[in-house]
Amino acid sequence: MSYQKYGFEPAFVERVKLKMKNPDTKERIKMMLQGVTKYDLQDRTKVRRFVGMLSKVLGEKLTDKQTENMISFVIAQKIDPNSTFHLIKLWSMFR
Protein backbone atom coordinates (compact mmCIF):
# COMPACT_ATOMS: atom_id res chain seq x y z
CA MET A 1 0.00 0.00 0.00
CA SER A 2 1.42 3.37 -0.94
CA TYR A 3 0.15 5.05 2.21
CA GLN A 4 2.53 2.85 4.23
CA LYS A 5 5.46 4.48 2.42
CA TYR A 6 4.42 7.70 4.15
CA GLY A 7 4.51 6.16 7.62
CA PHE A 8 0.81 5.44 8.14
CA GLU A 9 0.21 2.43 10.36
CA PRO A 10 -2.40 0.02 8.97
CA ALA A 11 -4.08 0.01 12.41
CA PHE A 12 -4.43 3.81 12.25
CA VAL A 13 -5.96 3.61 8.77
CA GLU A 14 -8.43 0.93 9.89
CA ARG A 15 -9.41 3.02 12.94
CA VAL A 16 -10.10 6.06 10.77
CA LYS A 17 -12.03 3.99 8.22
CA LEU A 18 -14.22 2.63 11.00
CA LYS A 19 -14.88 6.14 12.35
CA MET A 20 -15.76 7.35 8.84
CA LYS A 21 -18.57 4.78 8.66
CA ASN A 22 -20.48 6.85 11.23
CA PRO A 23 -22.91 8.93 9.11
CA ASP A 24 -22.72 11.98 11.40
CA THR A 25 -18.93 12.06 11.33
CA LYS A 26 -18.90 11.54 7.57
CA GLU A 27 -21.30 14.46 7.04
CA ARG A 28 -19.26 16.79 9.29
CA ILE A 29 -16.13 16.01 7.30
CA LYS A 30 -17.91 16.45 3.97
CA MET A 31 -19.16 19.87 5.12
CA MET A 32 -15.66 20.89 6.26
CA LEU A 33 -14.14 19.95 2.90
CA GLN A 34 -16.90 21.40 0.75
CA GLY A 35 -15.44 23.79 -1.79
CA VAL A 36 -11.84 22.58 -1.41
CA THR A 37 -9.91 22.84 -4.66
CA LYS A 38 -6.88 21.02 -6.01
CA TYR A 39 -4.89 24.20 -5.38
CA ASP A 40 -5.90 24.15 -1.71
CA LEU A 41 -4.62 20.57 -1.48
CA GLN A 42 -1.21 21.65 -2.81
CA ASP A 43 -0.77 24.41 -0.22
CA ARG A 44 1.08 23.08 2.86
CA THR A 45 -0.49 25.65 5.19
CA LYS A 46 -4.04 24.85 4.13
CA VAL A 47 -3.43 21.10 4.21
CA ARG A 48 -2.00 21.44 7.74
CA ARG A 49 -5.16 23.28 8.80
CA PHE A 50 -7.38 20.60 7.20
CA VAL A 51 -5.43 17.81 8.91
CA GLY A 52 -5.81 19.54 12.27
CA MET A 53 -9.55 20.06 11.85
CA LEU A 54 -10.14 16.53 10.62
CA SER A 55 -8.11 14.95 13.41
CA LYS A 56 -10.25 16.80 15.97
CA VAL A 57 -13.48 15.64 14.34
CA LEU A 58 -12.22 12.05 14.29
CA GLY A 59 -10.83 12.26 17.83
CA GLU A 60 -7.35 11.22 16.71
CA LYS A 61 -4.30 12.68 18.42
CA LEU A 62 -1.58 13.11 15.81
CA THR A 63 2.09 13.55 16.54
CA ASP A 64 4.06 16.18 14.64
CA LYS A 65 5.64 13.42 12.55
CA GLN A 66 2.23 11.92 11.68
CA THR A 67 0.95 15.36 10.71
CA GLU A 68 3.95 16.00 8.46
CA ASN A 69 3.60 12.54 6.91
CA MET A 70 -0.06 13.22 6.18
CA ILE A 71 0.69 16.61 4.64
CA SER A 72 3.40 15.08 2.46
CA PHE A 73 1.04 12.31 1.40
CA VAL A 74 -1.76 14.69 0.39
CA ILE A 75 0.59 16.95 -1.57
CA ALA A 76 2.31 14.02 -3.31
CA GLN A 77 -1.02 12.56 -4.48
CA LYS A 78 -1.87 15.78 -6.38
CA ILE A 79 -5.54 15.23 -5.56
CA ASP A 80 -8.19 16.99 -7.62
CA PRO A 81 -11.46 16.71 -5.66
CA ASN A 82 -13.42 17.36 -8.87
CA SER A 83 -11.83 14.45 -10.72
CA THR A 84 -13.65 11.15 -10.38
CA PHE A 85 -10.48 9.31 -11.40
CA HIS A 86 -8.50 10.84 -8.51
CA LEU A 87 -11.23 10.00 -6.01
CA ILE A 88 -11.46 6.39 -7.24
CA LYS A 89 -7.68 6.09 -6.99
CA LEU A 90 -7.78 7.26 -3.35
CA TRP A 91 -10.73 5.04 -2.55
CA SER A 92 -8.95 1.97 -3.95
CA MET A 93 -5.82 2.81 -1.99
CA PHE A 94 -7.69 2.68 1.34
CA ARG A 95 -10.33 0.00 0.76
PDB file of N, CA, C and O in Angstrom, residues 50-83:
ATOM      1  N   PHE A  50      -6.386  21.659   7.431  1.00  0.00           N
ATOM      2  CA  PHE A  50      -7.376  20.599   7.202  1.00  0.00           C
ATOM      3  C   PHE A  50      -7.077  19.374   8.054  1.00  0.00           C
ATOM      4  O   PHE A  50      -7.977  18.800   8.654  1.00  0.00           O
ATOM      5  N   VAL A  51      -5.817  18.980   8.113  1.00  0.00           N
ATOM      6  CA  VAL A  51      -5.430  17.811   8.906  1.00  0.00           C
ATOM      7  C   VAL A  51      -5.769  18.036  10.376  1.00  0.00           C
ATOM      8  O   VAL A  51      -6.296  17.155  11.050  1.00  0.00           O
ATOM      9  N   GLY A  52      -5.485  19.226  10.877  1.00  0.00           N
ATOM     10  CA  GLY A  52      -5.809  19.544  12.273  1.00  0.00           C
ATOM     11  C   GLY A  52      -7.294  19.486  12.553  1.00  0.00           C
ATOM     12  O   GLY A  52      -7.732  18.901  13.545  1.00  0.00           O
ATOM     13  N   MET A  53      -8.093  20.074  11.659  1.00  0.00           N
ATOM     14  CA  MET A  53      -9.546  20.063  11.848  1.00  0.00           C
ATOM     15  C   MET A  53     -10.100  18.643  11.771  1.00  0.00           C
ATOM     16  O   MET A  53     -10.942  18.255  12.587  1.00  0.00           O
ATOM     17  N   LEU A  54      -9.629  17.888  10.805  1.00  0.00           N
ATOM     18  CA  LEU A  54     -10.143  16.527  10.623  1.00  0.00           C
ATOM     19  C   LEU A  54      -9.738  15.611  11.768  1.00  0.00           C
ATOM     20  O   LEU A  54     -10.517  14.761  12.184  1.00  0.00           O
ATOM     21  N   SER A  55      -8.532  15.794  12.292  1.00  0.00           N
ATOM     22  CA  SER A  55      -8.110  14.945  13.410  1.00  0.00           C
ATOM     23  C   SER A  55      -8.960  15.222  14.649  1.00  0.00           C
ATOM     24  O   SER A  55      -9.264  14.310  15.412  1.00  0.00           O
ATOM     25  N   LYS A  56      -9.374  16.475  14.834  1.00  0.00           N
ATOM     26  CA  LYS A  56     -10.247  16.800  15.968  1.00  0.00           C
ATOM     27  C   LYS A  56     -11.620  16.167  15.799  1.00  0.00           C
ATOM     28  O   LYS A  56     -12.177  15.630  16.755  1.00  0.00           O
ATOM     29  N   VAL A  57     -12.170  16.227  14.597  1.00  0.00           N
ATOM     30  CA  VAL A  57     -13.484  15.638  14.342  1.00  0.00           C
ATOM     31  C   VAL A  57     -13.439  14.128  14.575  1.00  0.00           C
ATOM     32  O   VAL A  57     -14.364  13.549  15.140  1.00  0.00           O
ATOM     33  N   LEU A  58     -12.338  13.497  14.150  1.00  0.00           N
ATOM     34  CA  LEU A  58     -12.218  12.049  14.289  1.00  0.00           C
ATOM     35  C   LEU A  58     -11.738  11.624  15.672  1.00  0.00           C
ATOM     36  O   LEU A  58     -11.743  10.436  15.993  1.00  0.00           O
ATOM     37  N   GLY A  59     -11.303  12.587  16.482  1.00  0.00           N
ATOM     38  CA  GLY A  59     -10.830  12.259  17.825  1.00  0.00           C
ATOM     39  C   GLY A  59      -9.492  11.544  17.815  1.00  0.00           C
ATOM     40  O   GLY A  59      -9.201  10.743  18.695  1.00  0.00           O
ATOM     41  N   GLU A  60      -8.670  11.839  16.825  1.00  0.00           N
ATOM     42  CA  GLU A  60      -7.348  11.220  16.706  1.00  0.00           C
ATOM     43  C   GLU A  60      -6.278  12.227  17.103  1.00  0.00           C
ATOM     44  O   GLU A  60      -6.237  13.338  16.581  1.00  0.00           O
ATOM     45  N   LYS A  61      -5.443  11.841  18.036  1.00  0.00           N
ATOM     46  CA  LYS A  61      -4.302  12.681  18.418  1.00  0.00           C
ATOM     47  C   LYS A  61      -3.154  12.327  17.477  1.00  0.00           C
ATOM     48  O   LYS A  61      -2.727  11.176  17.402  1.00  0.00           O
ATOM     49  N   LEU A  62      -2.665  13.326  16.745  1.00  0.00           N
ATOM     50  CA  LEU A  62      -1.576  13.105  15.808  1.00  0.00           C
ATOM     51  C   LEU A  62      -0.293  13.719  16.340  1.00  0.00           C
ATOM     52  O   LEU A  62      -0.307  14.843  16.854  1.00  0.00           O
ATOM     53  N   THR A  63       0.792  12.998  16.195  1.00  0.00           N
ATOM     54  CA  THR A  63       2.093  13.547  16.543  1.00  0.00           C
ATOM     55  C   THR A  63       2.518  14.496  15.425  1.00  0.00           C
ATOM     56  O   THR A  63       1.921  14.498  14.338  1.00  0.00           O
ATOM     57  N   ASP A  64       3.554  15.279  15.676  1.00  0.00           N
ATOM     58  CA  ASP A  64       4.061  16.183  14.645  1.00  0.00           C
ATOM     59  C   ASP A  64       4.518  15.394  13.420  1.00  0.00           C
ATOM     60  O   ASP A  64       4.298  15.816  12.285  1.00  0.00           O
ATOM     61  N   LYS A  65       5.149  14.248  13.662  1.00  0.00           N
ATOM     62  CA  LYS A  65       5.635  13.421  12.553  1.00  0.00           C
ATOM     63  C   LYS A  65       4.467  12.871  11.729  1.00  0.00           C
ATOM     64  O   LYS A  65       4.514  12.881  10.502  1.00  0.00           O
ATOM     65  N   GLN A  66       3.405  12.422  12.394  1.00  0.00           N
ATOM     66  CA  GLN A  66       2.232  11.922  11.676  1.00  0.00           C
ATOM     67  C   GLN A  66       1.589  13.038  10.854  1.00  0.00           C
ATOM     68  O   GLN A  66       1.174  12.817   9.718  1.00  0.00           O
ATOM     69  N   THR A  67       1.522  14.223  11.422  1.00  0.00           N
ATOM     70  CA  THR A  67       0.950  15.360  10.706  1.00  0.00           C
ATOM     71  C   THR A  67       1.765  15.669   9.468  1.00  0.00           C
ATOM     72  O   THR A  67       1.214  15.852   8.378  1.00  0.00           O
ATOM     73  N   GLU A  68       3.078  15.723   9.609  1.00  0.00           N
ATOM     74  CA  GLU A  68       3.951  16.004   8.464  1.00  0.00           C
ATOM     75  C   GLU A  68       3.841  14.910   7.402  1.00  0.00           C
ATOM     76  O   GLU A  68       3.829  15.201   6.210  1.00  0.00           O
ATOM     77  N   ASN A  69       3.755  13.645   7.849  1.00  0.00           N
ATOM     78  CA  ASN A  69       3.599  12.542   6.906  1.00  0.00           C
ATOM     79  C   ASN A  69       2.290  12.677   6.131  1.00  0.00           C
ATOM     80  O   ASN A  69       2.248  12.438   4.917  1.00  0.00           O
ATOM     81  N   MET A  70       1.239  13.070   6.823  1.00  0.00           N
ATOM     82  CA  MET A  70      -0.059  13.217   6.185  1.00  0.00           C
ATOM     83  C   MET A  70      -0.037  14.366   5.187  1.00  0.00           C
ATOM     84  O   MET A  70      -0.565  14.250   4.077  1.00  0.00           O
ATOM     85  N   ILE A  71       0.581  15.462   5.547  1.00  0.00           N
ATOM     86  CA  ILE A  71       0.689  16.607   4.644  1.00  0.00           C
ATOM     87  C   ILE A  71       1.477  16.212   3.397  1.00  0.00           C
ATOM     88  O   ILE A  71       1.056  16.493   2.272  1.00  0.00           O
ATOM     89  N   SER A  72       2.591  15.531   3.595  1.00  0.00           N
ATOM     90  CA  SER A  72       3.403  15.082   2.457  1.00  0.00           C
ATOM     91  C   SER A  72       2.619  14.146   1.553  1.00  0.00           C
ATOM     92  O   SER A  72       2.706  14.223   0.327  1.00  0.00           O
ATOM     93  N   PHE A  73       1.841  13.250   2.159  1.00  0.00           N
ATOM     94  CA  PHE A  73       1.042  12.305   1.399  1.00  0.00           C
ATOM     95  C   PHE A  73       0.017  13.039   0.531  1.00  0.00           C
ATOM     96  O   PHE A  73      -0.097  12.773  -0.662  1.00  0.00           O
ATOM     97  N   VAL A  74      -0.716  13.968   1.123  1.00  0.00           N
ATOM     98  CA  VAL A  74      -1.760  14.691   0.387  1.00  0.00           C
ATOM     99  C   VAL A  74      -1.149  15.474  -0.763  1.00  0.00           C
ATOM    100  O   VAL A  74      -1.659  15.439  -1.897  1.00  0.00           O
ATOM    101  N   ILE A  75      -0.044  16.157  -0.518  1.00  0.00           N
ATOM    102  CA  ILE A  75       0.591  16.948  -1.568  1.00  0.00           C
ATOM    103  C   ILE A  75       1.135  16.055  -2.673  1.00  0.00           C
ATOM    104  O   ILE A  75       0.989  16.346  -3.861  1.00  0.00           O
ATOM    105  N   ALA A  76       1.726  14.929  -2.313  1.00  0.00           N
ATOM    106  CA  ALA A  76       2.307  14.015  -3.309  1.00  0.00           C
ATOM    107  C   ALA A  76       1.248  13.381  -4.204  1.00  0.00           C
ATOM    108  O   ALA A  76       1.522  13.068  -5.366  1.00  0.00           O
ATOM    109  N   GLN A  77       0.034  13.198  -3.688  1.00  0.00           N
ATOM    110  CA  GLN A  77      -1.023  12.564  -4.481  1.00  0.00           C
ATOM    111  C   GLN A  77      -1.597  13.487  -5.548  1.00  0.00           C
ATOM    112  O   GLN A  77      -2.271  13.033  -6.460  1.00  0.00           O
ATOM    113  N   LYS A  78      -1.355  14.792  -5.428  1.00  0.00           N
ATOM    114  CA  LYS A  78      -1.873  15.780  -6.378  1.00  0.00           C
ATOM    115  C   LYS A  78      -3.379  15.563  -6.620  1.00  0.00           C
ATOM    116  O   LYS A  78      -3.845  15.431  -7.753  1.00  0.00           O
ATOM    117  N   ILE A  79      -4.110  15.542  -5.536  1.00  0.00           N
ATOM    118  CA  ILE A  79      -5.540  15.234  -5.562  1.00  0.00           C
ATOM    119  C   ILE A  79      -6.334  16.388  -6.165  1.00  0.00           C
ATOM    120  O   ILE A  79      -6.163  17.543  -5.784  1.00  0.00           O
ATOM    121  N   ASP A  80      -7.214  16.050  -7.090  1.00  0.00           N
ATOM    122  CA  ASP A  80      -8.187  16.994  -7.620  1.00  0.00           C
ATOM    123  C   ASP A  80      -9.554  16.505  -7.163  1.00  0.00           C
ATOM    124  O   ASP A  80     -10.055  15.495  -7.661  1.00  0.00           O
ATOM    125  N   PRO A  81     -10.185  17.178  -6.194  1.00  0.00           N
ATOM    126  CA  PRO A  81     -11.465  16.705  -5.661  1.00  0.00           C
ATOM    127  C   PRO A  81     -12.593  16.690  -6.696  1.00  0.00           C
ATOM    128  O   PRO A  81     -13.618  16.073  -6.479  1.00  0.00           O
ATOM    129  N   ASN A  82     -12.399  17.347  -7.825  1.00  0.00           N
ATOM    130  CA  ASN A  82     -13.422  17.359  -8.871  1.00  0.00           C
ATOM    131  C   ASN A  82     -13.199  16.273  -9.925  1.00  0.00           C
ATOM    132  O   ASN A  82     -13.987  16.154 -10.848  1.00  0.00           O
ATOM    133  N   SER A  83     -12.139  15.506  -9.771  1.00  0.00           N
ATOM    134  CA  SER A  83     -11.828  14.447 -10.724  1.00  0.00           C
ATOM    135  C   SER A  83     -12.257  13.098 -10.156  1.00  0.00           C
ATOM    136  O   SER A  83     -11.722  12.645  -9.143  1.00  0.00           O
TER     137      SER A  83
END
